Coordinates of C-alpha atoms and ligand atoms in Angstrom, one line a residue:
Chain A
M884 CA 11.5 17.2 23.1
L885 CA 11.5 16.9 19.3
Q886 CA 11.8 13.5 18.1
V887 CA 12.5 12.0 15.0
V888 CA 11.3 9.0 13.3
C889 CA 13.3 7.6 10.3
V890 CA 11.0 5.5 7.8
K891 CA 11.7 3.6 4.8
Q892 CA 9.6 2.7 1.8
V893 CA 10.2 -1.1 1.2
P894 CA 8.3 -3.7 -0.7
D895 CA 5.8 -5.8 0.9
S896 CA 6.7 -8.9 2.6
D897 CA 4.3 -10.7 -0.2
T898 CA 7.1 -9.7 -2.8
R899 CA 7.8 -12.3 -5.2
V900 CA 11.5 -11.7 -6.4
K901 CA 12.3 -11.1 -9.7
V902 CA 15.7 -10.3 -10.8
A903 CA 16.0 -7.3 -13.4
A904 CA 17.4 -7.5 -16.6
D905 CA 20.9 -5.8 -15.3
G906 CA 21.2 -8.9 -12.9
R907 CA 21.7 -6.4 -9.7
T908 CA 18.5 -5.1 -9.0
L909 CA 14.8 -6.2 -7.9
D910 CA 12.4 -5.9 -11.3
P911 CA 9.8 -3.4 -9.8
N912 CA 7.0 -4.5 -11.5
G913 CA 4.2 -5.4 -9.5
V914 CA 6.2 -4.6 -6.2
T915 CA 3.9 -2.8 -3.6
L916 CA 5.5 -0.6 -1.3
V917 CA 4.8 -0.1 2.2
L918 CA 6.5 1.6 5.4
N919 CA 8.6 -0.9 6.7
P920 CA 7.5 -3.0 9.2
Y921 CA 9.7 -2.5 12.0
D922 CA 9.4 1.2 11.3
E923 CA 5.6 1.0 12.6
F924 CA 7.0 0.1 16.2
A925 CA 9.4 3.1 15.6
V926 CA 7.0 5.6 14.5
E927 CA 4.5 4.2 17.3
Q928 CA 6.8 4.6 20.2
S929 CA 7.8 8.2 19.3
L930 CA 3.9 8.9 19.4
R931 CA 3.4 7.4 22.9
V932 CA 6.5 9.5 24.1
K933 CA 4.6 12.6 23.0
E934 CA 1.6 11.3 24.2
A935 CA 3.4 10.8 27.3
L936 CA 5.1 13.9 27.9
A937 CA 2.1 15.8 26.3
A938 CA 4.7 18.0 24.4
G939 CA 6.8 17.9 21.7
E940 CA 7.0 17.3 18.3
V941 CA 7.4 14.1 15.8
V942 CA 9.3 14.5 12.7
A943 CA 9.3 12.0 10.3
V944 CA 12.3 11.8 7.8
S945 CA 12.8 9.7 4.8
L946 CA 15.3 9.2 2.2
G947 CA 13.9 8.2 -1.4
N948 CA 12.6 9.2 -5.0
A949 CA 9.4 11.0 -4.9
G950 CA 7.0 8.0 -4.4
V951 CA 8.0 7.7 -0.5
Q952 CA 5.8 10.7 -0.5
T953 CA 3.0 8.5 0.2
T954 CA 4.8 6.7 3.0
L955 CA 5.6 10.1 4.3
R956 CA 2.1 10.8 4.4
N957 CA 1.1 7.5 6.0
V958 CA 3.2 8.7 8.8
L959 CA 1.6 11.6 9.0
A960 CA -1.3 10.3 9.3
L961 CA -0.6 8.1 12.3
G962 CA 0.1 11.1 14.1
A963 CA 4.0 12.7 13.3
D964 CA 3.6 16.7 13.0
R965 CA 5.8 17.0 10.1
A966 CA 8.0 15.6 7.4
I967 CA 11.2 16.0 5.6
H968 CA 11.7 14.1 2.6
L969 CA 15.8 14.0 1.5
K970 CA 14.7 13.5 -1.8
S971 CA 17.2 11.6 -4.5
D972 CA 16.3 9.7 -7.9
T973 CA 19.0 7.4 -7.7
P974 CA 18.5 4.7 -5.3
A975 CA 20.7 4.8 -2.2
P976 CA 23.7 2.6 -2.8
D977 CA 24.6 1.2 1.0
A978 CA 23.9 2.3 4.6
L979 CA 26.6 4.2 4.9
A980 CA 25.5 7.0 2.4
V981 CA 21.9 6.8 4.0
A982 CA 23.3 7.3 7.5
K983 CA 25.5 10.5 6.4
A984 CA 22.2 11.8 4.5
L985 CA 20.0 11.3 7.5
A986 CA 22.7 12.7 10.0
E987 CA 23.2 15.5 8.2
A988 CA 19.5 16.5 8.3
I989 CA 19.4 15.5 12.1
K990 CA 21.9 17.1 13.1
G991 CA 20.6 20.7 13.1
L992 CA 17.2 19.4 15.0
D993 CA 17.9 19.2 18.4
A994 CA 16.5 15.8 18.6
G995 CA 16.1 14.2 22.2
L996 CA 14.9 10.7 20.6
V997 CA 16.0 9.3 17.3
W998 CA 13.9 6.6 16.3
L999 CA 14.6 3.8 13.5
G1000 CA 13.4 0.2 12.6
K1001 CA 15.8 -2.6 13.4
S1002 CA 16.2 -3.6 9.8
A1003 CA 14.5 -2.5 6.6
I1004 CA 12.9 -5.6 5.2
D1005 CA 14.5 -5.2 1.9
D1006 CA 18.0 -5.2 2.4
D1007 CA 17.8 -7.0 5.8
G1008 CA 20.8 -4.6 6.6
A1009 CA 20.6 -3.4 10.3
Q1010 CA 22.7 -0.9 9.7
V1011 CA 21.7 2.3 9.6
G1012 CA 20.5 2.9 13.0
P1013 CA 23.8 2.0 14.8
M1014 CA 25.8 4.1 11.5
L1015 CA 23.5 7.3 12.1
A1016 CA 24.3 7.1 16.0
T1017 CA 27.9 6.9 15.4
L1018 CA 28.0 9.7 12.9
L1019 CA 25.9 11.8 15.7
G1020 CA 28.0 10.8 18.6
R1021 CA 25.3 9.4 20.2
P1022 CA 24.7 6.9 22.6
C1023 CA 22.5 4.0 20.9
V1024 CA 20.8 0.6 21.3
T1025 CA 19.6 -1.4 18.3
N1026 CA 16.5 -3.6 18.7
V1027 CA 14.7 -2.6 21.7
C1028 CA 11.7 -4.4 22.4
K1029 CA 10.8 -2.6 26.0
F1030 CA 11.2 1.3 26.5
E1031 CA 10.4 3.5 29.4
L1032 CA 11.6 7.1 30.0
A1033 CA 12.4 8.4 33.6
G1034 CA 13.2 12.0 32.9
N1035 CA 16.4 12.3 31.0
V1036 CA 17.4 8.7 30.8
A1037 CA 15.7 5.7 29.2
K1038 CA 15.4 2.5 30.6
V1039 CA 15.6 0.0 27.6
E1040 CA 15.4 -4.0 27.0
R1041 CA 16.9 -5.8 24.0
E1042 CA 16.9 -9.4 23.0
I1043 CA 19.9 -11.1 23.0
E1044 CA 20.7 -15.0 22.6
G1045 CA 18.7 -17.0 24.9
G1046 CA 17.7 -14.0 27.2
R1047 CA 17.4 -10.2 27.3
E1048 CA 19.5 -7.3 28.0
Q1049 CA 18.6 -4.2 30.3
L1050 CA 20.4 -0.9 29.4
E1051 CA 20.2 2.3 30.8
V1052 CA 20.9 5.5 28.3
P1053 CA 21.0 9.0 28.7
L1054 CA 19.2 11.2 26.3
P1055 CA 19.8 12.6 23.5
A1056 CA 19.9 8.8 22.0
V1057 CA 19.5 6.4 18.8
F1058 CA 17.3 3.5 19.4
T1059 CA 16.2 0.9 17.0
T1060 CA 12.8 -1.0 17.5
D1061 CA 11.7 -4.4 17.1
K1062 CA 8.6 -6.6 17.0
G1063 CA 7.3 -6.8 20.3
L1064 CA 8.1 -3.4 21.4
N1065 CA 4.3 -1.9 21.4
E1066 CA 1.2 -2.7 19.0
P1067 CA 1.5 -0.1 16.5
R1068 CA -2.1 1.8 16.2
F1069 CA -3.9 2.3 12.5
A1070 CA -4.4 5.5 11.0
S1071 CA -7.5 7.3 11.9
L1072 CA -10.0 9.2 9.5
K1073 CA -9.5 12.2 11.4
G1074 CA -5.5 11.5 11.0
I1075 CA -5.9 10.9 7.4
M1076 CA -7.8 14.2 6.9
A1077 CA -5.3 16.1 9.3
A1078 CA -2.2 14.8 7.3
K1079 CA -3.0 16.6 4.2
K1080 CA -2.8 19.8 5.9
K1081 CA 0.7 18.7 7.3
S1082 CA 4.1 20.0 6.0
I1083 CA 6.7 17.7 4.0
E1084 CA 9.7 19.8 3.3
E1085 CA 11.7 18.7 0.3
R1086 CA 15.4 18.3 0.7
P1087 CA 17.7 17.5 -2.4
V1088 CA 20.2 15.1 -1.1
D1089 CA 23.8 13.9 -2.7
L1090 CA 24.7 10.6 -2.0
G1091 CA 27.9 10.0 -3.3
A1092 CA 30.3 7.2 -4.1
P1093 CA 29.4 4.2 -2.8
N1094 CA 31.0 2.3 0.3
V1095 CA 30.0 -0.9 -1.1
E1096 CA 29.1 -1.9 -4.2
R1097 CA 26.4 -4.7 -5.4
L1098 CA 27.8 -6.9 -8.4
A1099 CA 24.6 -9.2 -8.4
L1100 CA 21.3 -10.2 -7.1
E1101 CA 20.4 -14.1 -7.4
L1102 CA 17.6 -16.4 -6.5
P1103 CA 18.4 -18.7 -4.2
P1104 CA 19.0 -22.2 -5.6
P1105 CA 15.9 -23.9 -5.9
R1106 CA 15.2 -27.0 -3.2
A1107 CA 15.3 -30.3 -4.2
A1108 CA 11.9 -31.7 -4.3
G1109 CA 10.6 -33.2 -1.2
R1110 CA 8.2 -36.2 -0.9
I1111 CA 5.2 -37.0 1.3
V1112 CA 6.6 -40.1 3.4
G1113 CA 3.3 -41.1 4.3
E1114 CA -0.4 -40.2 6.2
G1115 CA -1.1 -40.1 9.9
A1116 CA 0.7 -41.6 12.7
G1117 CA 1.4 -44.7 10.5
A1118 CA 4.2 -42.5 8.7
V1119 CA 6.4 -41.9 11.6
A1120 CA 8.4 -44.9 11.2
E1121 CA 9.5 -44.2 8.0
L1122 CA 9.9 -40.3 8.5
V1123 CA 12.4 -41.4 11.6
R1124 CA 14.2 -43.7 9.0
A1125 CA 14.5 -41.4 6.4
L1126 CA 15.8 -38.5 8.5
R1127 CA 18.7 -41.1 10.2
E1128 CA 19.6 -42.9 7.1
E1129 CA 18.9 -40.4 3.8
A1130 CA 19.1 -36.8 5.5
K1131 CA 21.5 -38.1 8.3
V1132 CA 20.4 -35.7 10.9
L1133 CA 19.0 -38.0 13.9
Chain B
M33 CA 48.0 -6.1 7.1
S34 CA 46.0 -8.3 8.8
I35 CA 42.7 -10.1 9.0
L36 CA 40.8 -9.2 12.3
V37 CA 38.1 -11.2 14.2
Y38 CA 36.3 -9.8 17.0
A39 CA 36.0 -12.1 19.5
E40 CA 32.5 -12.5 21.1
L41 CA 32.7 -13.6 24.8
R42 CA 29.8 -14.1 27.1
D43 CA 30.4 -14.8 30.9
G44 CA 34.0 -14.4 30.0
A45 CA 33.8 -17.3 27.8
V46 CA 34.4 -17.6 24.3
R47 CA 31.2 -18.2 21.9
P48 CA 31.1 -20.9 19.3
V49 CA 30.9 -18.1 16.9
T50 CA 33.9 -17.0 17.1
R51 CA 35.7 -19.9 16.5
E52 CA 33.5 -20.1 13.1
A53 CA 34.6 -16.4 12.3
L54 CA 38.5 -17.7 12.7
G55 CA 38.1 -20.9 10.9
E56 CA 36.5 -18.4 8.0
A57 CA 39.5 -15.9 8.5
K58 CA 41.8 -18.8 8.7
R59 CA 40.7 -19.5 5.0
L60 CA 40.7 -15.8 4.0
A61 CA 44.0 -15.6 5.2
A62 CA 45.4 -18.2 2.8
T63 CA 44.2 -15.7 -0.3
L64 CA 44.4 -12.5 1.3
G65 CA 47.7 -13.3 3.2
G66 CA 48.2 -11.9 6.5
P67 CA 48.3 -13.3 10.0
V68 CA 44.9 -13.8 11.7
T69 CA 44.7 -11.2 14.6
V70 CA 41.9 -11.5 17.2
V71 CA 40.6 -8.4 19.2
A72 CA 39.4 -9.6 22.6
C73 CA 37.4 -7.0 24.6
A74 CA 37.0 -7.7 28.1
A75 CA 37.5 -6.9 31.9
A76 CA 39.7 -10.1 32.4
D77 CA 42.1 -12.5 30.7
A78 CA 39.7 -15.3 29.7
S79 CA 43.0 -17.8 28.3
F80 CA 42.7 -15.7 25.0
A81 CA 45.9 -17.4 24.1
A82 CA 44.0 -20.4 23.7
L83 CA 42.4 -19.1 20.7
G84 CA 45.8 -20.1 18.6
E85 CA 44.2 -23.7 18.6
A86 CA 41.3 -22.2 16.8
G87 CA 43.5 -20.4 14.2
A88 CA 44.4 -17.0 15.8
D89 CA 48.1 -16.0 15.0
K90 CA 48.1 -13.1 17.5
V91 CA 45.2 -11.8 20.3
L92 CA 44.8 -7.7 21.0
F93 CA 43.6 -7.9 24.2
A94 CA 41.5 -4.5 24.6
Q95 CA 41.1 -4.7 28.5
H96 CA 38.6 -2.3 30.1
A97 CA 36.4 -2.3 33.7
A98 CA 33.4 -1.5 31.5
F99 CA 33.9 -4.6 29.3
A100 CA 32.4 -7.1 31.9
R101 CA 29.2 -7.2 29.8
Y102 CA 29.1 -5.7 26.1
D103 CA 29.8 -2.4 25.6
S104 CA 28.5 -1.1 22.4
A105 CA 30.3 2.4 22.1
G106 CA 33.3 1.0 24.0
H107 CA 33.9 -2.4 21.9
A108 CA 33.2 -0.1 18.7
A109 CA 36.3 2.2 19.9
A110 CA 38.6 -0.7 20.4
V111 CA 37.6 -2.9 17.5
A112 CA 37.9 0.5 15.3
A113 CA 41.1 1.2 16.5
A114 CA 42.7 -2.5 16.2
A115 CA 41.7 -2.5 12.7
K116 CA 43.8 0.6 11.9
A117 CA 46.7 -0.5 14.2
V118 CA 46.9 -3.9 12.5
G119 CA 46.2 -2.6 8.8
A120 CA 43.2 -5.1 8.3
K121 CA 42.0 -6.0 5.2
A122 CA 38.9 -7.3 6.3
V123 CA 37.4 -7.3 10.2
L124 CA 35.2 -10.3 10.6
I125 CA 32.4 -10.0 13.4
P126 CA 30.0 -13.0 14.2
A127 CA 26.3 -11.8 12.9
S128 CA 25.2 -12.3 16.7
A129 CA 23.0 -9.9 18.9
A130 CA 26.2 -8.3 20.1
G131 CA 27.9 -8.4 16.5
K132 CA 25.1 -6.9 14.5
D133 CA 24.9 -4.3 16.9
L134 CA 28.9 -3.8 16.8
A135 CA 29.9 -3.9 13.1
P136 CA 27.7 -1.0 11.8
R137 CA 29.2 1.1 14.4
V138 CA 33.0 0.2 13.4
A139 CA 32.1 0.6 9.7
A140 CA 30.8 4.1 10.6
L141 CA 33.9 4.8 12.8
L142 CA 36.2 3.5 9.8
G143 CA 34.2 5.8 7.4
V144 CA 33.6 2.3 5.0
G145 CA 30.3 0.3 4.4
M146 CA 29.8 -3.4 5.4
A147 CA 28.5 -6.8 4.4
G148 CA 25.8 -8.0 7.5
D149 CA 24.8 -11.7 7.9
C150 CA 27.0 -13.1 5.2
T151 CA 26.3 -16.8 4.5
A152 CA 29.5 -16.9 2.2
L153 CA 32.7 -15.2 1.5
D154 CA 35.0 -15.4 -1.4
A155 CA 38.6 -14.0 -1.7
S156 CA 39.5 -16.2 -4.7
G157 CA 40.0 -13.4 -7.3
G158 CA 42.0 -11.8 -4.9
K159 CA 39.4 -9.2 -3.7
L160 CA 36.7 -10.1 -1.5
V161 CA 33.0 -10.7 -2.6
A162 CA 30.1 -11.3 0.1
T163 CA 27.3 -13.2 -0.4
R164 CA 24.4 -12.3 1.9
P165 CA 20.8 -12.8 2.0
V166 CA 17.9 -10.1 1.4
M167 CA 14.3 -9.9 1.4
A168 CA 14.6 -12.5 4.6
G169 CA 16.4 -14.9 2.3
K170 CA 14.2 -14.4 -1.2
A171 CA 17.4 -13.5 -2.4
Y172 CA 21.2 -13.1 -2.3
E173 CA 23.3 -10.0 -2.9
K174 CA 27.2 -10.4 -4.1
L175 CA 28.9 -7.3 -2.7
A176 CA 32.3 -6.0 -3.3
F177 CA 34.0 -3.6 -0.9
P178 CA 35.7 0.0 -2.7
L179 CA 37.2 0.7 0.5
S180 CA 39.1 -0.7 3.2
P181 CA 38.6 -2.5 5.6
A182 CA 35.7 -4.8 4.6
V183 CA 33.7 -5.1 7.8
V184 CA 31.3 -8.1 7.5
T185 CA 29.5 -10.2 9.9
L186 CA 28.8 -13.9 9.5
R187 CA 25.6 -15.7 10.0
P188 CA 25.9 -18.5 12.9
K189 CA 26.2 -21.9 11.2
N190 CA 27.2 -21.0 8.0
F191 CA 31.1 -20.7 8.4
A192 CA 33.2 -23.9 9.6
A193 CA 35.5 -23.5 12.9
A194 CA 39.0 -25.0 11.8
A195 CA 40.2 -28.2 12.9
P196 CA 41.8 -27.2 16.3
E197 CA 45.6 -27.2 16.3
A198 CA 46.4 -28.7 19.5
G199 CA 48.7 -26.8 21.3
K200 CA 49.6 -23.6 19.3
A201 CA 48.8 -20.9 21.5
A202 CA 48.4 -17.4 20.2
A203 CA 50.6 -14.9 21.4
V204 CA 48.6 -12.1 23.9
E205 CA 49.4 -8.5 23.7
A206 CA 48.0 -5.7 25.8
F207 CA 46.1 -3.4 23.5
A208 CA 45.7 0.2 24.2
F209 CA 43.2 2.2 22.6
T210 CA 41.6 5.5 23.1
W211 CA 38.1 5.7 24.5
D212 CA 36.2 8.2 26.8
A213 CA 34.3 6.1 29.0
A214 CA 32.7 9.3 30.5
A215 CA 30.8 10.4 27.7
P216 CA 27.3 9.5 27.7
R217 CA 26.4 5.7 26.4
A218 CA 24.4 2.9 26.7
V219 CA 25.5 1.0 29.7
V220 CA 23.9 -2.6 30.2
T221 CA 22.7 -3.0 33.8
G222 CA 21.4 -6.5 33.7
V223 CA 20.9 -9.4 31.3
S224 CA 18.0 -12.0 31.9
G225 CA 18.0 -15.1 30.6
E226 CA 14.8 -16.8 29.2
S227 CA 15.6 -20.3 30.5
G228 CA 19.4 -21.4 31.6
G229 CA 21.6 -22.8 28.9
K230 CA 18.6 -22.5 26.2
V231 CA 20.3 -22.9 22.4
D232 CA 19.1 -19.7 20.7
L233 CA 17.4 -20.3 17.4
T234 CA 19.8 -18.7 15.5
E235 CA 22.5 -21.0 16.7
A236 CA 20.1 -24.2 16.8
E237 CA 21.1 -28.1 15.1
I238 CA 17.5 -28.9 15.3
I239 CA 14.0 -26.3 15.4
V240 CA 10.5 -27.9 16.2
S241 CA 8.3 -24.7 15.0
G242 CA 4.6 -25.0 16.0
G243 CA 2.0 -23.0 14.3
R244 CA -1.8 -21.7 14.5
G245 CA -3.0 -25.9 13.5
L246 CA -2.0 -26.5 17.6
K247 CA -5.4 -24.5 18.0
A248 CA -4.5 -23.8 21.7
P249 CA -1.3 -22.5 23.6
E250 CA -1.3 -25.5 26.4
H251 CA -1.0 -27.6 23.5
F252 CA 2.5 -26.5 22.8
A253 CA 3.5 -29.0 25.5
L254 CA 3.2 -31.2 22.5
I255 CA 6.0 -28.9 20.6
E256 CA 7.9 -28.8 23.5
N257 CA 8.1 -32.6 24.2
L258 CA 9.4 -33.2 20.7
A259 CA 12.0 -30.6 21.0
A260 CA 13.1 -32.1 24.3
A261 CA 13.3 -35.6 22.6
L262 CA 15.6 -34.2 19.9
G263 CA 17.5 -31.7 21.8
A264 CA 15.6 -29.0 19.5
T265 CA 14.9 -25.5 20.1
V266 CA 11.5 -24.2 19.9
G267 CA 9.8 -22.2 17.3
A268 CA 6.7 -20.7 16.4
S269 CA 4.7 -18.9 13.7
R270 CA 3.8 -15.3 13.7
A271 CA 0.2 -16.3 14.1
V272 CA 0.8 -17.9 17.3
V273 CA 3.4 -15.1 18.6
D274 CA 0.7 -12.2 17.5
A275 CA -1.9 -14.5 19.7
G276 CA 0.1 -14.2 22.5
W277 CA 0.5 -18.0 22.7
R278 CA 4.4 -17.8 22.6
P279 CA 7.3 -15.1 23.0
H280 CA 8.2 -12.7 20.3
G281 CA 11.9 -14.4 20.6
E282 CA 10.6 -17.5 19.0
Q283 CA 9.1 -16.1 15.8
V284 CA 10.7 -17.5 12.9
G285 CA 10.4 -15.6 9.5
Q286 CA 10.3 -12.1 7.8
T287 CA 9.8 -10.4 11.0
G288 CA 11.2 -13.2 13.3
K289 CA 14.5 -15.0 13.0
T290 CA 16.3 -16.0 9.9
V291 CA 17.2 -19.6 10.7
S292 CA 19.1 -22.3 9.1
P293 CA 19.7 -25.3 11.4
K294 CA 20.1 -28.8 9.8
L295 CA 16.8 -30.1 10.9
Y296 CA 13.6 -28.1 10.9
V297 CA 10.2 -29.4 11.8
A298 CA 7.3 -27.4 11.0
V299 CA 4.2 -28.6 12.7
G300 CA 0.7 -27.2 12.1
I301 CA 2.1 -24.4 10.1
S302 CA 0.8 -23.4 6.7
G303 CA 3.9 -22.2 5.2
A304 CA 3.1 -18.8 4.4
I305 CA 5.8 -16.7 2.2
Q306 CA 6.6 -14.7 5.2
H307 CA 7.6 -17.8 7.5
L308 CA 9.4 -19.6 4.7
A309 CA 11.4 -16.7 4.3
G310 CA 12.8 -17.1 7.7
M311 CA 13.2 -21.1 7.4
S312 CA 13.8 -22.2 3.9
S313 CA 17.6 -22.3 4.4
S314 CA 17.6 -25.5 6.6
R315 CA 19.2 -28.3 5.5
C316 CA 16.4 -30.7 6.1
I317 CA 12.8 -29.8 6.5
V318 CA 9.9 -31.7 8.0
A319 CA 6.3 -31.0 7.4
I320 CA 3.6 -32.2 9.6
N321 CA 0.0 -30.7 8.3
K322 CA -3.2 -31.9 7.6
D323 CA -3.8 -30.2 4.8
P324 CA -2.3 -31.8 1.8
E325 CA -2.2 -28.4 -0.5
A326 CA -0.5 -26.5 2.5
P327 CA 2.7 -24.6 0.8
I328 CA 4.8 -25.8 3.4
F329 CA 5.1 -29.0 1.7
K330 CA 6.3 -27.4 -1.3
V331 CA 10.0 -26.6 0.5
A332 CA 9.4 -29.8 3.0
D333 CA 11.8 -32.6 2.2
Y334 CA 9.9 -35.1 4.2
G335 CA 5.9 -34.5 4.8
V336 CA 3.6 -36.4 7.1
V337 CA -0.2 -35.5 6.2
G338 CA -2.3 -35.8 9.0
D339 CA -3.6 -34.9 12.3
L340 CA -0.4 -33.0 14.4
F341 CA -2.2 -34.5 18.0
E342 CA -1.4 -38.1 16.8
V343 CA 1.6 -37.5 14.3
V344 CA 3.4 -35.4 16.9
P345 CA 3.2 -37.7 20.0
A346 CA 3.9 -40.7 17.8
L347 CA 7.1 -39.4 16.6
T348 CA 8.1 -37.7 20.3
D349 CA 7.9 -41.8 21.0
A350 CA 9.9 -42.9 18.1
I351 CA 12.7 -40.5 18.9
Q352 CA 12.9 -41.3 22.5
K353 CA 13.3 -45.0 21.4
L354 CA 16.3 -44.0 19.4
H355 CA 18.4 -43.2 22.8
Ligands
LIG1451 C1 4.3 -8.0 7.2 C2 4.2 -9.3 7.8 C3 5.2 -9.9 8.7 C4 4.7 -11.3 8.4 N1 6.3 -12.1 9.6 C5 5.9 -13.1 9.4 C6 7.0 -14.0 10.2 O1 8.1 -13.6 10.3 N2 6.8 -15.4 10.5 C7 5.6 -15.7 10.1 O2 5.3 -16.6 10.7 N3 4.5 -15.3 9.6 C8 4.5 -13.9 9.3 N4 3.7 -13.4 8.6 C9 2.5 -14.2 8.9 C10 2.2 -14.9 7.9 O3 1.4 -14.6 6.4 C11 1.0 -16.1 8.3 O4 0.0 -15.4 8.8 C12 1.6 -17.1 9.3 O5 2.8 -17.5 9.0 C13 0.5 -18.2 9.5 O6 1.0 -18.8 10.6 P1 0.4 -20.1 10.6 O7 0.9 -21.1 9.6 O8 0.8 -20.7 12.2 O9 -1.2 -20.6 10.5 P2 -2.2 -20.6 9.7 O10 -2.0 -19.8 8.0 O11 -3.6 -20.5 10.1 O12 -2.2 -22.5 9.4 C14 -2.3 -23.1 10.3 C15 -1.8 -24.4 9.6 O13 -2.0 -25.4 10.5 C16 -2.9 -26.7 9.8 N5 -3.6 -27.4 10.7 C17 -4.6 -26.9 11.5 N6 -5.1 -28.0 12.4 C18 -4.2 -29.3 12.3 C19 -3.9 -30.4 12.6 N7 -5.1 -30.9 13.8 N8 -3.2 -31.3 12.7 C20 -2.2 -30.8 11.7 N9 -2.2 -29.5 11.1 C21 -3.2 -28.5 11.1 C22 -3.6 -26.2 8.9 O14 -3.9 -27.0 7.6 C23 -2.9 -25.2 8.4 O15 -1.8 -25.1 7.4 C24 4.0 -12.3 8.0 C25 2.7 -11.2 7.9 C26 2.8 -10.2 7.3 C27 1.7 -9.1 6.5
LIG1452 N1 16.0 5.6 2.9 C1 15.9 5.9 4.3 N2 15.3 7.0 4.7 C2 15.0 7.2 5.9 N3 15.3 5.8 6.9 C3 15.6 4.8 6.7 C4 16.2 4.4 5.2 N4 17.0 3.4 4.7 C5 16.8 2.8 6.2 N5 16.1 3.8 7.3 C6 16.3 3.4 8.8 O1 17.1 2.6 9.5 C7 16.2 1.3 9.4 C8 17.2 0.2 9.1 O2 17.6 0.1 7.9 P1 18.6 -0.9 7.2 O3 19.9 -0.8 8.3 O4 18.6 -0.6 5.9 O5 18.3 -2.3 7.3 C9 15.5 1.5 8.7 O6 14.3 0.7 9.9 C10 14.5 2.9 8.9 O7 14.3 3.1 10.3

């Protein structure tokens, strides 16, 4: 079975946000780009399925500028077989534009499983997966934290408020992965060497007109300075008083 | 023209997030115009007329036997059809586990973009502008919608429910929509609760979170006791989740849940940037940490420097005495 894993390159989670001069985008200076953490679970799960079936191929797909090839190379080092780079020099305007480009690339691939992260930690969108599934007309489960394949049906779980949902899904299908699904592996030296010889196919894409338009990117208003109410258990009385009388939260 | 609200149901009952979405829809209707229409996807009527009191003018009841539980594909088909049928300018969906799954599907079916997990909506200029956090709250973006309808999900606890209009009933209409339930789709086969009636972190008024400062999983009893005294939900840092002390569902932060309760108590948590990203929009933050230099004190409204093993039991005691 062929599997596709969609991966995004994002600023790492240590990034301190500075807004660029245009007032609408992140200042890229000093930002380290990494594989989106949720996509690590997607990559790992695709590899586990391939290993369990002892067959098939994992194709990594990423949309972005020339820089995303570093991330694709990392995913190849983890064990993906080949990669498709959907090349666009302008940043993707919104999730629907990304989902359309991914759908176009995946349509021709006869993929039994398509994997994505539950959300990208830069836009926190959590949109591309379910949009892609809808465009492909395939079943979809978001935020999967448990996955089991029984023939042509996947048995999965996702977290909901105060509990978990169990679902059954016929393949081909699309899944977005949540933390807890698996423990992602690290690339081995052998994997890193092997990745150098794997192919990254470059395809230029046109993302079209924006479906949503960003007017501004702003920093949150700074929090008013707080205070240390005291030390040790002796501070408890003053803390409780402050919470009741000043903050009025008790 | 209308503003459409997706009614989130659980076990047949309307969840509080639906009232928040209805409250916002009513406010938007004042500037954007149009009635507020609710689309309720359910297997049976659950006194939907009563949604009138929360702000609904009309309820479209999309009835299907498969809708006894959340159905991703079916609900998306019904909501998209309802948006077309009423000529919706905006589709408001709670940013719950179901709503976050649903909204992108609805947007894709309608061929429009969307804004998820919004913390504010503004229509004062005659056009909708959505504010939403990005990078786990380290920044906020403002989005406009070149296409119609604007599909948005609303972060729980950020929008006020409308003051109930006693006795106002909404007109409930059966809504016919086409959807092929026989096509391959994901089907919910079961739901298991972690603990009966526990309030989810994203909806909690008060959260008590514990970190590595607790030193061992059994010491989380201290956190649970304080949470019980406060009527709070328990959260955790990633360090203790990764160590297997606490379940993933309790993690707060960039790769966990983003929360904005009225009171957040951080116990033995250093305040790494990834943790702060998930909780710094809380209304009031309390930190208990033995290290006066811990970064958590930079965002805390009230800090107690001290050994949590002394401070937390004393605080639990003091809270219990309040009742
Ligand atoms: C990609 C990525 C994503 C991440 N996502 C998240 C996330 O979503 N959420 C998250 O929380 N972290 C996240 N992290 C991890 C984060 O960087 C920190 O490692 C983590 O938050 C630390 O957890 P902690 O505060 O419990 O532990 P520590 O940093 O070890 O802090 C323990 C604190 O307890 C205090 N303490 C110790 N003993 C006592 C005592 N007796 N009494 C009082 N105080 C005491 C110490 O002074 C210290 O401040 C992420 C990291 C990365 C790289
Ligand atoms: N530019 C991209 N290229 C490939 N996959 C992407 C891209 N953007 C988003 N994705 C996938 O969609 C998931 C959700 O992204 P988002 O909807 O932006 O939060 C990510 O975790 C990726 O798996």
